[in-house]
XYZ file of C-alpha atoms in Angstrom:
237
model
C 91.061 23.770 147.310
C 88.885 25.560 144.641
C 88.012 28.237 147.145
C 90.997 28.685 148.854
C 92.431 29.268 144.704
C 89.222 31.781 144.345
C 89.956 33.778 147.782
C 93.882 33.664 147.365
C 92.993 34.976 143.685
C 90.371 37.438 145.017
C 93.141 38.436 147.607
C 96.140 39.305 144.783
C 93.459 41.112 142.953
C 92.687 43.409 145.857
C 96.326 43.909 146.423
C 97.145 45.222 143.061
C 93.959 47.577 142.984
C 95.831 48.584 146.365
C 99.222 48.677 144.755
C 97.798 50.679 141.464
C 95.829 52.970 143.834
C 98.402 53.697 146.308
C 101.520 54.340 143.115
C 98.234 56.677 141.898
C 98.360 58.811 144.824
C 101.554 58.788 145.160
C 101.791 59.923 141.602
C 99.218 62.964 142.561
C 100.770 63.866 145.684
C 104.188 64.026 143.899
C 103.020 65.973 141.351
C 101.029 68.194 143.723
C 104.112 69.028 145.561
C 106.223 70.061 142.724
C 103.403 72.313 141.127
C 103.538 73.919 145.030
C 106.812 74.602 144.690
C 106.840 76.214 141.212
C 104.519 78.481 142.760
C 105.951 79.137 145.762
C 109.074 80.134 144.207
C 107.363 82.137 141.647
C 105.649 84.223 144.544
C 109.593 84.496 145.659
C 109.972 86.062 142.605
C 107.143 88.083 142.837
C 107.852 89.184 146.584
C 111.176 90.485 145.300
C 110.052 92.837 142.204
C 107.493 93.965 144.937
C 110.273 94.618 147.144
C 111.787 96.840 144.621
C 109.355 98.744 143.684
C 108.445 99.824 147.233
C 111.912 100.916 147.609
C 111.770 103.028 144.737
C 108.116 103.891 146.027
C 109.854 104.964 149.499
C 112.531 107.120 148.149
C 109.672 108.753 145.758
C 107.665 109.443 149.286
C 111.191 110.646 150.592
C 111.175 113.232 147.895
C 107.753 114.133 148.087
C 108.550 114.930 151.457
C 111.326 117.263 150.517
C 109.301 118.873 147.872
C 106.545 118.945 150.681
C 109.083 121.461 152.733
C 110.785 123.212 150.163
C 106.876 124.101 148.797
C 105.912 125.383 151.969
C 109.094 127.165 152.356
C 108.418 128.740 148.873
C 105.020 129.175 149.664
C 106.363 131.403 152.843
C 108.340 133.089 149.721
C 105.714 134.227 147.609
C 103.588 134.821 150.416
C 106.958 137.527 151.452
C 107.073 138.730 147.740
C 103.435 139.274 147.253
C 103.183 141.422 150.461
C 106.351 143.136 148.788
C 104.328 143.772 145.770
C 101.347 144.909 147.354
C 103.593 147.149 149.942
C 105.712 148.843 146.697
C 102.101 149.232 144.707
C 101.679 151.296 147.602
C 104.650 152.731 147.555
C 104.538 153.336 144.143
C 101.190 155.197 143.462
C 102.063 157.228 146.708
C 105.574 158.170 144.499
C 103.795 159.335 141.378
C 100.691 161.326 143.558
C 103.577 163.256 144.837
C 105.484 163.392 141.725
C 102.288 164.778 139.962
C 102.175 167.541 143.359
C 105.480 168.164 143.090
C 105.205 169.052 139.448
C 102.084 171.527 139.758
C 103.957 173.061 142.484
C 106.842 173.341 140.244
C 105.144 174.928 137.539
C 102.994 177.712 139.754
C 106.375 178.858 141.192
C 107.893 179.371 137.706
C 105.099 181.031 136.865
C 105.385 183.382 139.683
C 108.596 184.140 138.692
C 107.441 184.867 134.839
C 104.589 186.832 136.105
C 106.800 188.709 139.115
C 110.417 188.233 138.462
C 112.456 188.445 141.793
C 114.312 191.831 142.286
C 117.798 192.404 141.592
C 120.236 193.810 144.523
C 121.028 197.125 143.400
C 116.982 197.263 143.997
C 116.750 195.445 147.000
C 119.724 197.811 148.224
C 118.087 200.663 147.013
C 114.298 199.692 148.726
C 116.205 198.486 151.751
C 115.565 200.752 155.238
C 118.252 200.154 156.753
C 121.128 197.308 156.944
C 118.739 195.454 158.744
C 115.945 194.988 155.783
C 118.798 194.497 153.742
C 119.944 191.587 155.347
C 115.961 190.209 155.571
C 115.632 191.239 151.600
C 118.531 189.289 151.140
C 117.850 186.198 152.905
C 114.283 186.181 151.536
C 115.510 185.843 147.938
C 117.900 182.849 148.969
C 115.213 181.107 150.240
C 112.992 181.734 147.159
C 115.998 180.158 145.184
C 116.789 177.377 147.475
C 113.421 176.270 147.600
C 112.825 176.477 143.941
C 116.092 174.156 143.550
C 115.121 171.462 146.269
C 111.689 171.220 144.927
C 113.355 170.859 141.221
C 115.795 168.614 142.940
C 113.057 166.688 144.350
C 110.590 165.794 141.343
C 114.264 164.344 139.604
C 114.779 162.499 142.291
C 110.805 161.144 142.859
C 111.058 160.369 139.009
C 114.113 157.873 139.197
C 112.747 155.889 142.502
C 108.908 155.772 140.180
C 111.570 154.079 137.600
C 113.495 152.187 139.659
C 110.217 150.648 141.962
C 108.551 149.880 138.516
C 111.395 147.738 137.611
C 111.895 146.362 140.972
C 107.952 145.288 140.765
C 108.391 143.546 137.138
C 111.525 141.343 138.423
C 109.419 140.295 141.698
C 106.546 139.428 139.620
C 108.577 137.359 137.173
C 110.283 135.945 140.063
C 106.955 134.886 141.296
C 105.871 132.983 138.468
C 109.168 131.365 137.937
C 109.094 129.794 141.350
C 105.627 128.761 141.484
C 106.011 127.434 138.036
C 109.298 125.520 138.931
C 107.374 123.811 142.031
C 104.193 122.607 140.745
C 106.457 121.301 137.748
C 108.483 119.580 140.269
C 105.484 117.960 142.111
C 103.385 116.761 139.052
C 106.574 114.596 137.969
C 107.161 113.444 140.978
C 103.279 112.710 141.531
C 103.284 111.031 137.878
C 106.005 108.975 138.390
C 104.669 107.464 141.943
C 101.795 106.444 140.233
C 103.353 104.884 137.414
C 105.733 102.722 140.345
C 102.455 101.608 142.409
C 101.008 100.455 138.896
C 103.835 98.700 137.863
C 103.681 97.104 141.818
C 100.073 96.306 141.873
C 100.720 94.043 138.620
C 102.601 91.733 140.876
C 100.977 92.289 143.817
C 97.927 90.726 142.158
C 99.587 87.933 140.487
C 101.212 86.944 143.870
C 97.661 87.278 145.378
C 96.305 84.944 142.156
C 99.417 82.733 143.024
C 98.884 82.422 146.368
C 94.935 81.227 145.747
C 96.050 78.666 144.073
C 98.678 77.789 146.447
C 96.254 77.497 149.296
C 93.999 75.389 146.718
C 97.043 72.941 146.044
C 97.584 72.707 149.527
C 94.389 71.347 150.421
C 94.579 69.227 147.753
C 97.465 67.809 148.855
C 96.297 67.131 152.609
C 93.763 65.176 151.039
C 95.570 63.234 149.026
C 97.930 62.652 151.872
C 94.853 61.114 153.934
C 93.435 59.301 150.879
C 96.948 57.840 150.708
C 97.178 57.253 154.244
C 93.953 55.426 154.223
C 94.980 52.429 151.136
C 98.155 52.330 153.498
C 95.791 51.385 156.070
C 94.161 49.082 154.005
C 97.110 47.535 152.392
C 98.278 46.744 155.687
């Protein structure tokens, strides 16, 4: 009777330390779950601000993509304006070599006439042969005038376009700058701000990542309390 008091005794003891050990893992296992699911929806949470950013990361890239063709079309621009410069340079120096030949030919032919003043047509009419030489005297001293007013005409003329292509060069130039100043302005803050987006992103991409380590850790530590738990049910029973 004294053993059977001792075994049934011994027995009740065991199935307490069963009882206590099994409401223990049950405990842990509960607890386990719920810190799971903290974390899981806190990597929710991180999923969508990550989300969010790589939508305003995407339209950023969009842009950059538009800046990408409007540069190269403003590239094909100043490409178009500096071959303009370089073409009225050109054009330019040739303007003022001729202005400058223009000039010396200017001045030799009113010195000719200082030196040899033209004759006037009671001479000419006088000298003449015959109707003939009149006609040729005549026609001469038109030409000598004409000529001396189309070259005069000529160096005006050469002077406004050297004033007008000088002026035309100074607004390309500026135009030049402006454009290539607006565009790398308009990449850098573009640039800048993608970089400040993909910062702000990685800070919750790595705390998801830090969050999800120690969601895989819980896990495992809740399979083996499951088959710690499974094991006193074994026992129990």
């Amino acid at each position: 009777r004294v053993r059977t008091l001792i075994a049934a005794a011994v027995l009740a003891l065991a199935l307490i330390a069963v009882a206590v050990s099994f409401g223990s893992l049950q405990g842990k296992l509960s607890y386990n779950h719920a810190r799971q699911q903290n974390l899981r929806s806190s990597i929710g949470g991180d999923n969508q601000r990550i989300a969010g950013y790589q939508g305003r990361i995407d339209d950023l890239r969009a842009r950059e993509g538009e800046l990408q063709s409007s540069l190269e079309q403003e590239r094909a621009q100043l490409e178009q304006i500096q071959t303009q410069l370089r073409t009225g340079r050109a054009r330019l120096a040739q303007l003022r070599f001729n202005l400058v030949r223009d000039k010396k030919v200017l001045a030799r032919q009113l010195v000719a006439q200082y030196e040899s003043p033209p004759p006037d047509i009671v001479s000419v009419v006088l000298e003449s042969s015959g109707f003939a030489d009149l006609l040729e005297r005549v026609d001469s001293m038109k030409r000598v005038v004409t000529e001396n007013t189309l070259v005069a005409t000529r160096v005006a003329a050469e002077q406004k376009q050297v004033k007008g292509q000088v002026a035309h060069l100074a607004d390309l130039a500026a135009r030049q700058q402006r454009v290539t100043a607006a565009v790398l302005s308009q990449r850098d803050q573009v640039t800048q701000l993608e970089i400040a987006v993909v910062s702000q992103q990685q800070v919750f991409v790595n705390a998801r990542a830090r969050k999800q380590a120690r969601l895989a850790s819980l896990r495992a530590r809740s399979a083996n309390l499951t088959k710690q738990l499974q094991a006193v049910q074994a026992a129990e029973a």
